[in-house]
Amino acid sequence: RIPSNDARNPFGRTSPPMKEGDRRNRLRDTITTSALSARLQKCKSIPATIQVVHENLECISPRETIQFWGKLSVQLRNNHLSRQTLSDEQRFYLEEIMRFNYGQLRTYKPEEVADIAQMLARCAKNSGIRAFTKDPSASQAVLLYNLIMKNEDLWARIQQQSVGSLDSLPTKQVVGLAWAFGTVISSRSRHSQRDTVDMSHFFRAANMTFSRRGHEFTIKQMGNLAFQCAVARQKIPGLYNSISKEFSARAVNEGRANMADPTSLCMLANAYVKAGHLDKNLFQVIGDAAVPILPTFDARNIANLVHSFAKAEVVPIYEPGKCTLFDMLADSALSKDHDMQPQNIANILWAFAKMKHPSPKLFEQLSTDASRRMHDFSAQQLATLAWSLSKYPPESSEVFDVLAAEVVARGLEKVSSQGLVMLAHAFATIGHTQNEEFWNLIVDAAISRASNLWPIECAQLSWSLATVRRKSDELMNGIEKQVLRRIDGYTPQGLASVAWSFSTLGYDVPNLYDALAKRSLQLMEDFSPTDKVLLVLAYSNHTHPHPNLLDAVASNTAAYQLRELSALALFNLSVSYGKSGLSPNDEWMDLLAREIVRRPSSFSPKMIVGIAFAYSTMNYQKPRLFTFLAEQVKSQCQESLEPKELASLVWSFVNIGFLDRGLLAEIAEVLNGKWSELDTQSLANVAWAYSKAQEDRPALYKGISAAAKAGREGFTAQGVSNLLWAFSAAGEVDDDLFEFFAPVSTSLLDEFQPQGIANLAWAYAVANVDDGSLFNSDFIGSCTMNLREFDAVGLCQLHLWNMWRHEARREGLPAGMAETCKNAFVHQKKIRQSKLQNTVVGHLRNSGMDVIEEVQVESGYLLDVLLTINGKKIGVEIDGPFHFVGRRQNGATILKRRLVSNVDKIPIISLPYWELNGLDSDVEWASYLNRVLEDKSSCTYN
């Protein structure tokens, strides 16, 4: 008897007395079936089985004890029998039986200890299946589970008696003991029970036994032993290495075709995956052994093997033709698809998706099978199926339609948070938004679970919602709280995904952005190139700028990392830095530009437009990139671009000063007749670009004018000022256009920026279209109010407008402001005299003329030359190419001629460069100057 206060007795009660005769009877030969064994076989219920054993407790043999626990395990698997209720007396009997077994374990032979350990584990496993259900009739299963699983002294004694006898046991029983211990530990771990029994003694002993007797173990036993070691969470690399070595040796000595069956290979592969002992060489040998016997694999074997190889991230390759094991398994799976269970389908598709190994036929066939049997898939299998198919979606979306409908019909109560996120991520990846109920269900379920989501789940869920542009303030608020609470648990990819998601959905959450930026700076060296792109996309807006973060991305990204990025990623980087509004890092932008130029034909025309716009807005001056972009557009035919995109492209090139005349001509030709397809901003941009480039295209301006008049109500203040400035600057004075836009400008007066006001004033001055409703006291008041906001160019433009008002004898600027504007105009940077001007002045002086150079007149203009002939002052302007658009005077030249003539009362003689460039001899110069002066003076030039 074990005293009730003995620590070795876990039950706290005394065991029944044992007589010497009874002991001899219990140890009798158990090979033949006893009467008790026969009675046990006839028992039809759990209570009857317990009753029979208790009545014969003092004479029961070890074999009959093993039979008893085996009988119970079978009965517990029977749904009807497992619902039977035990009386209090029968419960007491069960506890008495357990106490008796514990007390008699020391008398058992090693083989009997191994067998009873397996029966107890099997009984506990089956009782656990019932015990942890919501079925109220599972009380006896709970009792039995607790009696076995919580009996730590029982398992400690089994381990103690087993360790020293493993070398004498058959290999089957060694593996059986490992299974028993693995089952106990995994079950306790699964149900959150703390282990106080250290099972490492057994598994270390098993390692020593295998090292001595490894040749006796079958492939299946080796796999099972390794698997149970992993299940029991034992870190014994020596055992895994020994099994790997033994298996590999057999592969060499016995030949691949005869060494193992499909189930054994699958079990071995799964064991090493479970253990996390990913021996690449072992998996290669397993693959080699599987190839000759693939025709004997059933659907389950195929699924298990490919799943294990995907977990191990190993894809054996076989020559010729680079045929892989996965290719062979795909062919085998296609021939066995009629035998596929839902779990098999989900596992196979997951493995191929995980390893990024496309197999269109396999995915098409299995997705079709899944569509017909969607109701047979478990909740987790549905999530796995969706995630896998999103990586290589079939041509038809039918499977996703059916899957979404199935999820809606079932609800998400039985779907884990991980499964919910997988579903959302899969449907977002393929852009499947047709089923509104599905997405409502996802969002509602996520809201209720937001406080329990893990970092990776928050990141993927927020990414999914942003990808399908689906806002949910309540859910995103919950995710924000989770992120801030556990910010240190986020990977670089998670940080980038969350930042991009909130930015894309337009959420103004400064605390979150700041926290993400701070943590990202700490982990910047760990960010992958792709994650950096996502991060830059998130922080490239002006709402919450983090220049230090964007600078850190630039300084921590090397050229070789840019080579890892796709063309789309390079495009996104360029555009993001362009729209960030930050001062660019020249070295970084050079690095990015060089990588772009290195990839001809990789960028679509639309990408070219975006890259050109980004670099143009950053004022990137190096022509190599723009030369490359221009060549790409020409080679891919700009006609594939929309008119709006062509407008953006031409603006980008001209804005940076890159004037490809051939490209400008081609774009103008493409846009001809399509002006009505441009929005108002694009019309203004095209007009500005061709005006700035000094392109002489009357037909282009005529088309823009007509389209602008038709859509004048859609113009912004900036659009109006840019459009009218462009027409005036190009010398394309269209009175109707300016009259049309006078009331529009008046209605938008309060929205003009200071530079816009100045551009508008100067444009009307050039056009000489005076509208009293626009240039009234309100306009003058707006100029006065913004006086400190005008730059030097703006003040100069206002001065010329004021001179035009003076010319027309209309109200102008107040005296003080007029003086300020004139001073800015007078003191603007002087242009250095050209060689052509010096040549003209020289010829005039050689003739004895009264010549004064660089004369500033009352209006503030600077004349190239002022002559006095017969007492009359005549201004001479030597006009180079920048005074013209083609051979027509541009707006600045037109305004100067008119104001100097009408305000300063000095007639102007224009000497165009193309006429002067054709003169060689002094005689030719004298003849030419005499002719042009005759129109302004009665004096004959000698």
mmCIF file with all atom_site columns, N, CA, C and O in Angstrom, residues 459-489:
data_model
loop_
_atom_site.group_PDB
_atom_site.id
_atom_site.type_symbol
_atom_site.label_atom_id
_atom_site.label_alt_id
_atom_site.label_comp_id
_atom_site.label_asym_id
_atom_site.label_entity_id
_atom_site.label_seq_id
_atom_site.pdbx_PDB_ins_code
_atom_site.Cartn_x
_atom_site.Cartn_y
_atom_site.Cartn_z
_atom_site.occupancy
_atom_site.B_iso_or_equiv
_atom_site.pdbx_formal_charge
_atom_site.auth_seq_id
_atom_site.auth_comp_id
_atom_site.auth_asym_id
_atom_site.auth_atom_id
_atom_site.pdbx_PDB_model_num
ATOM 1   N N  . ALA A 1 459 ? -1.736  44.411 -39.925 1.00 0.00 ? 459 ALA A N  1
ATOM 2   C CA . ALA A 1 459 ? -1.083  44.918 -41.134 1.00 0.00 ? 459 ALA A CA 1
ATOM 3   C C  . ALA A 1 459 ? -1.772  44.402 -42.385 1.00 0.00 ? 459 ALA A C  1
ATOM 4   O O  . ALA A 1 459 ? -2.070  45.169 -43.313 1.00 0.00 ? 459 ALA A O  1
ATOM 5   N N  . GLN A 1 460 ? -2.041  43.101 -42.439 1.00 0.00 ? 460 GLN A N  1
ATOM 6   C CA . GLN A 1 460 ? -2.643  42.519 -43.640 1.00 0.00 ? 460 GLN A CA 1
ATOM 7   C C  . GLN A 1 460 ? -4.092  42.945 -43.814 1.00 0.00 ? 460 GLN A C  1
ATOM 8   O O  . GLN A 1 460 ? -4.552  43.158 -44.935 1.00 0.00 ? 460 GLN A O  1
ATOM 9   N N  . LEU A 1 461 ? -4.814  43.081 -42.712 1.00 0.00 ? 461 LEU A N  1
ATOM 10  C CA . LEU A 1 461 ? -6.220  43.481 -42.802 1.00 0.00 ? 461 LEU A CA 1
ATOM 11  C C  . LEU A 1 461 ? -6.337  44.926 -43.277 1.00 0.00 ? 461 LEU A C  1
ATOM 12  O O  . LEU A 1 461 ? -7.151  45.241 -44.152 1.00 0.00 ? 461 LEU A O  1
ATOM 13  N N  . SER A 1 462 ? -5.526  45.806 -42.706 1.00 0.00 ? 462 SER A N  1
ATOM 14  C CA . SER A 1 462 ? -5.577  47.208 -43.134 1.00 0.00 ? 462 SER A CA 1
ATOM 15  C C  . SER A 1 462 ? -5.156  47.332 -44.597 1.00 0.00 ? 462 SER A C  1
ATOM 16  O O  . SER A 1 462 ? -5.737  48.111 -45.356 1.00 0.00 ? 462 SER A O  1
ATOM 17  N N  . TRP A 1 463 ? -4.136  46.554 -45.007 1.00 0.00 ? 463 TRP A N  1
ATOM 18  C CA . TRP A 1 463 ? -3.706  46.566 -46.407 1.00 0.00 ? 463 TRP A CA 1
ATOM 19  C C  . TRP A 1 463 ? -4.847  46.133 -47.317 1.00 0.00 ? 463 TRP A C  1
ATOM 20  O O  . TRP A 1 463 ? -5.055  46.710 -48.394 1.00 0.00 ? 463 TRP A O  1
ATOM 21  N N  . SER A 1 464 ? -5.582  45.113 -46.910 1.00 0.00 ? 464 SER A N  1
ATOM 22  C CA . SER A 1 464 ? -6.687  44.604 -47.726 1.00 0.00 ? 464 SER A CA 1
ATOM 23  C C  . SER A 1 464 ? -7.761  45.656 -47.922 1.00 0.00 ? 464 SER A C  1
ATOM 24  O O  . SER A 1 464 ? -8.256  45.869 -49.037 1.00 0.00 ? 464 SER A O  1
ATOM 25  N N  . LEU A 1 465 ? -8.136  46.329 -46.843 1.00 0.00 ? 465 LEU A N  1
ATOM 26  C CA . LEU A 1 465 ? -9.174  47.358 -46.938 1.00 0.00 ? 465 LEU A CA 1
ATOM 27  C C  . LEU A 1 465 ? -8.703  48.514 -47.824 1.00 0.00 ? 465 LEU A C  1
ATOM 28  O O  . LEU A 1 465 ? -9.480  49.041 -48.620 1.00 0.00 ? 465 LEU A O  1
ATOM 29  N N  . ALA A 1 466 ? -7.435  48.902 -47.688 1.00 0.00 ? 466 ALA A N  1
ATOM 30  C CA . ALA A 1 466 ? -6.921  50.003 -48.509 1.00 0.00 ? 466 ALA A CA 1
ATOM 31  C C  . ALA A 1 466 ? -6.859  49.610 -49.978 1.00 0.00 ? 466 ALA A C  1
ATOM 32  O O  . ALA A 1 466 ? -7.127  50.428 -50.858 1.00 0.00 ? 466 ALA A O  1
ATOM 33  N N  . THR A 1 467 ? -6.516  48.364 -50.247 1.00 0.00 ? 467 THR A N  1
ATOM 34  C CA . THR A 1 467 ? -6.399  47.897 -51.627 1.00 0.00 ? 467 THR A CA 1
ATOM 35  C C  . THR A 1 467 ? -7.740  47.958 -52.354 1.00 0.00 ? 467 THR A C  1
ATOM 36  O O  . THR A 1 467 ? -7.802  48.290 -53.537 1.00 0.00 ? 467 THR A O  1
ATOM 37  N N  . VAL A 1 468 ? -8.821  47.629 -51.645 1.00 0.00 ? 468 VAL A N  1
ATOM 38  C CA . VAL A 1 468 ? -10.152 47.672 -52.272 1.00 0.00 ? 468 VAL A CA 1
ATOM 39  C C  . VAL A 1 468 ? -10.855 48.995 -51.987 1.00 0.00 ? 468 VAL A C  1
ATOM 40  O O  . VAL A 1 468 ? -12.045 49.154 -52.278 1.00 0.00 ? 468 VAL A O  1
ATOM 41  N N  . ARG A 1 469 ? -10.092 49.948 -51.388 1.00 0.00 ? 469 ARG A N  1
ATOM 42  C CA . ARG A 1 469 ? -10.607 51.297 -51.097 1.00 0.00 ? 469 ARG A CA 1
ATOM 43  C C  . ARG A 1 469 ? -11.900 51.233 -50.274 1.00 0.00 ? 469 ARG A C  1
ATOM 44  O O  . ARG A 1 469 ? -12.893 51.886 -50.581 1.00 0.00 ? 469 ARG A O  1
ATOM 45  N N  . ARG A 1 470 ? -11.866 50.459 -49.201 1.00 0.00 ? 470 ARG A N  1
ATOM 46  C CA . ARG A 1 470 ? -13.041 50.287 -48.362 1.00 0.00 ? 470 ARG A CA 1
ATOM 47  C C  . ARG A 1 470 ? -12.755 50.879 -46.983 1.00 0.00 ? 470 ARG A C  1
ATOM 48  O O  . ARG A 1 470 ? -11.933 50.367 -46.234 1.00 0.00 ? 470 ARG A O  1
ATOM 49  N N  . LYS A 1 471 ? -13.449 51.952 -46.657 1.00 0.00 ? 471 LYS A N  1
ATOM 50  C CA . LYS A 1 471 ? -13.226 52.617 -45.381 1.00 0.00 ? 471 LYS A CA 1
ATOM 51  C C  . LYS A 1 471 ? -14.188 52.099 -44.320 1.00 0.00 ? 471 LYS A C  1
ATOM 52  O O  . LYS A 1 471 ? -15.344 51.826 -44.590 1.00 0.00 ? 471 LYS A O  1
ATOM 53  N N  . SER A 1 472 ? -13.662 51.954 -43.116 1.00 0.00 ? 472 SER A N  1
ATOM 54  C CA . SER A 1 472 ? -14.471 51.631 -41.943 1.00 0.00 ? 472 SER A CA 1
ATOM 55  C C  . SER A 1 472 ? -13.818 52.336 -40.764 1.00 0.00 ? 472 SER A C  1
ATOM 56  O O  . SER A 1 472 ? -12.816 51.874 -40.222 1.00 0.00 ? 472 SER A O  1
ATOM 57  N N  . ASP A 1 473 ? -14.382 53.471 -40.380 1.00 0.00 ? 473 ASP A N  1
ATOM 58  C CA . ASP A 1 473 ? -13.770 54.276 -39.331 1.00 0.00 ? 473 ASP A CA 1
ATOM 59  C C  . ASP A 1 473 ? -13.629 53.493 -38.034 1.00 0.00 ? 473 ASP A C  1
ATOM 60  O O  . ASP A 1 473 ? -12.607 53.586 -37.353 1.00 0.00 ? 473 ASP A O  1
ATOM 61  N N  . GLU A 1 474 ? -14.656 52.705 -37.710 1.00 0.00 ? 474 GLU A N  1
ATOM 62  C CA . GLU A 1 474 ? -14.627 51.962 -36.455 1.00 0.00 ? 474 GLU A CA 1
ATOM 63  C C  . GLU A 1 474 ? -13.512 50.914 -36.467 1.00 0.00 ? 474 GLU A C  1
ATOM 64  O O  . GLU A 1 474 ? -12.769 50.760 -35.490 1.00 0.00 ? 474 GLU A O  1
ATOM 65  N N  . LEU A 1 475 ? -13.397 50.184 -37.559 1.00 0.00 ? 475 LEU A N  1
ATOM 66  C CA . LEU A 1 475 ? -12.365 49.147 -37.646 1.00 0.00 ? 475 LEU A CA 1
ATOM 67  C C  . LEU A 1 475 ? -10.973 49.765 -37.678 1.00 0.00 ? 475 LEU A C  1
ATOM 68  O O  . LEU A 1 475 ? -10.061 49.310 -36.963 1.00 0.00 ? 475 LEU A O  1
ATOM 69  N N  . MET A 1 476 ? -10.779 50.793 -38.492 1.00 0.00 ? 476 MET A N  1
ATOM 70  C CA . MET A 1 476 ? -9.457  51.394 -38.590 1.00 0.00 ? 476 MET A CA 1
ATOM 71  C C  . MET A 1 476 ? -9.059  52.070 -37.279 1.00 0.00 ? 476 MET A C  1
ATOM 72  O O  . MET A 1 476 ? -7.874  52.109 -36.930 1.00 0.00 ? 476 MET A O  1
ATOM 73  N N  . ASN A 1 477 ? -10.037 52.567 -36.544 1.00 0.00 ? 477 ASN A N  1
ATOM 74  C CA . ASN A 1 477 ? -9.743  53.125 -35.227 1.00 0.00 ? 477 ASN A CA 1
ATOM 75  C C  . ASN A 1 477 ? -9.258  52.029 -34.280 1.00 0.00 ? 477 ASN A C  1
ATOM 76  O O  . ASN A 1 477 ? -8.318  52.223 -33.510 1.00 0.00 ? 477 ASN A O  1
ATOM 77  N N  . GLY A 1 478 ? -9.901  50.853 -34.373 1.00 0.00 ? 478 GLY A N  1
ATOM 78  C CA . GLY A 1 478 ? -9.474  49.721 -33.550 1.00 0.00 ? 478 GLY A CA 1
ATOM 79  C C  . GLY A 1 478 ? -8.072  49.257 -33.928 1.00 0.00 ? 478 GLY A C  1
ATOM 80  O O  . GLY A 1 478 ? -7.260  48.934 -33.052 1.00 0.00 ? 478 GLY A O  1
ATOM 81  N N  . ILE A 1 479 ? -7.793  49.218 -35.222 1.00 0.00 ? 479 ILE A N  1
ATOM 82  C CA . ILE A 1 479 ? -6.457  48.818 -35.677 1.00 0.00 ? 479 ILE A CA 1
ATOM 83  C C  . ILE A 1 479 ? -5.416  49.838 -35.236 1.00 0.00 ? 479 ILE A C  1
ATOM 84  O O  . ILE A 1 479 ? -4.307  49.473 -34.803 1.00 0.00 ? 479 ILE A O  1
ATOM 85  N N  . GLU A 1 480 ? -5.767  51.117 -35.311 1.00 0.00 ? 480 GLU A N  1
ATOM 86  C CA . GLU A 1 480 ? -4.841  52.164 -34.875 1.00 0.00 ? 480 GLU A CA 1
ATOM 87  C C  . GLU A 1 480 ? -4.449  51.972 -33.408 1.00 0.00 ? 480 GLU A C  1
ATOM 88  O O  . GLU A 1 480 ? -3.263  52.055 -33.049 1.00 0.00 ? 480 GLU A O  1
ATOM 89  N N  . LYS A 1 481 ? -5.424  51.689 -32.575 1.00 0.00 ? 481 LYS A N  1
ATOM 90  C CA . LYS A 1 481 ? -5.136  51.476 -31.146 1.00 0.00 ? 481 LYS A CA 1
ATOM 91  C C  . LYS A 1 481 ? -4.215  50.270 -30.942 1.00 0.00 ? 481 LYS A C  1
ATOM 92  O O  . LYS A 1 481 ? -3.293  50.312 -30.120 1.00 0.00 ? 481 LYS A O  1
ATOM 93  N N  . GLN A 1 482 ? -4.488  49.195 -31.694 1.00 0.00 ? 482 GLN A N  1
ATOM 94  C CA . GLN A 1 482 ? -3.658  48.002 -31.573 1.00 0.00 ? 482 GLN A CA 1
ATOM 95  C C  . GLN A 1 482 ? -2.219  48.269 -32.021 1.00 0.00 ? 482 GLN A C  1
ATOM 96  O O  . GLN A 1 482 ? -1.264  47.803 -31.408 1.00 0.00 ? 482 GLN A O  1
ATOM 97  N N  . VAL A 1 483 ? -2.088  49.029 -33.099 1.00 0.00 ? 483 VAL A N  1
ATOM 98  C CA . VAL A 1 483 ? -0.751  49.324 -33.610 1.00 0.00 ? 483 VAL A CA 1
ATOM 99  C C  . VAL A 1 483 ? 0.034   50.154 -32.606 1.00 0.00 ? 483 VAL A C  1
ATOM 100 O O  . VAL A 1 483 ? 1.193   49.871 -32.311 1.00 0.00 ? 483 VAL A O  1
ATOM 101 N N  . LEU A 1 484 ? -0.602  51.196 -32.068 1.00 0.00 ? 484 LEU A N  1
ATOM 102 C CA . LEU A 1 484 ? 0.076   52.053 -31.095 1.00 0.00 ? 484 LEU A CA 1
ATOM 103 C C  . LEU A 1 484 ? 0.426   51.286 -29.823 1.00 0.00 ? 484 LEU A C  1
ATOM 104 O O  . LEU A 1 484 ? 1.453   51.549 -29.188 1.00 0.00 ? 484 LEU A O  1
ATOM 105 N N  . ARG A 1 485 ? -0.421  50.328 -29.472 1.00 0.00 ? 485 ARG A N  1
ATOM 106 C CA . ARG A 1 485 ? -0.184  49.562 -28.245 1.00 0.00 ? 485 ARG A CA 1
ATOM 107 C C  . ARG A 1 485 ? 0.951   48.564 -28.402 1.00 0.00 ? 485 ARG A C  1
ATOM 108 O O  . ARG A 1 485 ? 1.673   48.283 -27.447 1.00 0.00 ? 485 ARG A O  1
ATOM 109 N N  . ARG A 1 486 ? 1.125   48.035 -29.631 1.00 0.00 ? 486 ARG A N  1
ATOM 110 C CA . ARG A 1 486 ? 2.121   46.976 -29.837 1.00 0.00 ? 486 ARG A CA 1
ATOM 111 C C  . ARG A 1 486 ? 3.058   47.314 -30.990 1.00 0.00 ? 486 ARG A C  1
ATOM 112 O O  . ARG A 1 486 ? 3.450   46.450 -31.752 1.00 0.00 ? 486 ARG A O  1
ATOM 113 N N  . ILE A 1 487 ? 3.449   48.585 -31.073 1.00 0.00 ? 487 ILE A N  1
ATOM 114 C CA . ILE A 1 487 ? 4.247   49.040 -32.211 1.00 0.00 ? 487 ILE A CA 1
ATOM 115 C C  . ILE A 1 487 ? 5.569   48.287 -32.316 1.00 0.00 ? 487 ILE A C  1
ATOM 116 O O  . ILE A 1 487 ? 6.075   48.056 -33.413 1.00 0.00 ? 487 ILE A O  1
ATOM 117 N N  . ASP A 1 488 ? 6.137   47.873 -31.182 1.00 0.00 ? 488 ASP A N  1
ATOM 118 C CA . ASP A 1 488 ? 7.426   47.183 -31.210 1.00 0.00 ? 488 ASP A CA 1
ATOM 119 C C  . ASP A 1 488 ? 7.324   45.772 -31.786 1.00 0.00 ? 488 ASP A C  1
ATOM 120 O O  . ASP A 1 488 ? 8.353   45.153 -32.091 1.00 0.00 ? 488 ASP A O  1
ATOM 121 N N  . GLY A 1 489 ? 6.111   45.253 -31.928 1.00 0.00 ? 489 GLY A N  1
ATOM 122 C CA . GLY A 1 489 ? 5.941   43.906 -32.459 1.00 0.00 ? 489 GLY A CA 1
ATOM 123 C C  . GLY A 1 489 ? 5.803   43.850 -33.968 1.00 0.00 ? 489 GLY A C  1
ATOM 124 O O  . GLY A 1 489 ? 5.611   42.764 -34.529 1.00 0.00 ? 489 GLY A O  1
#
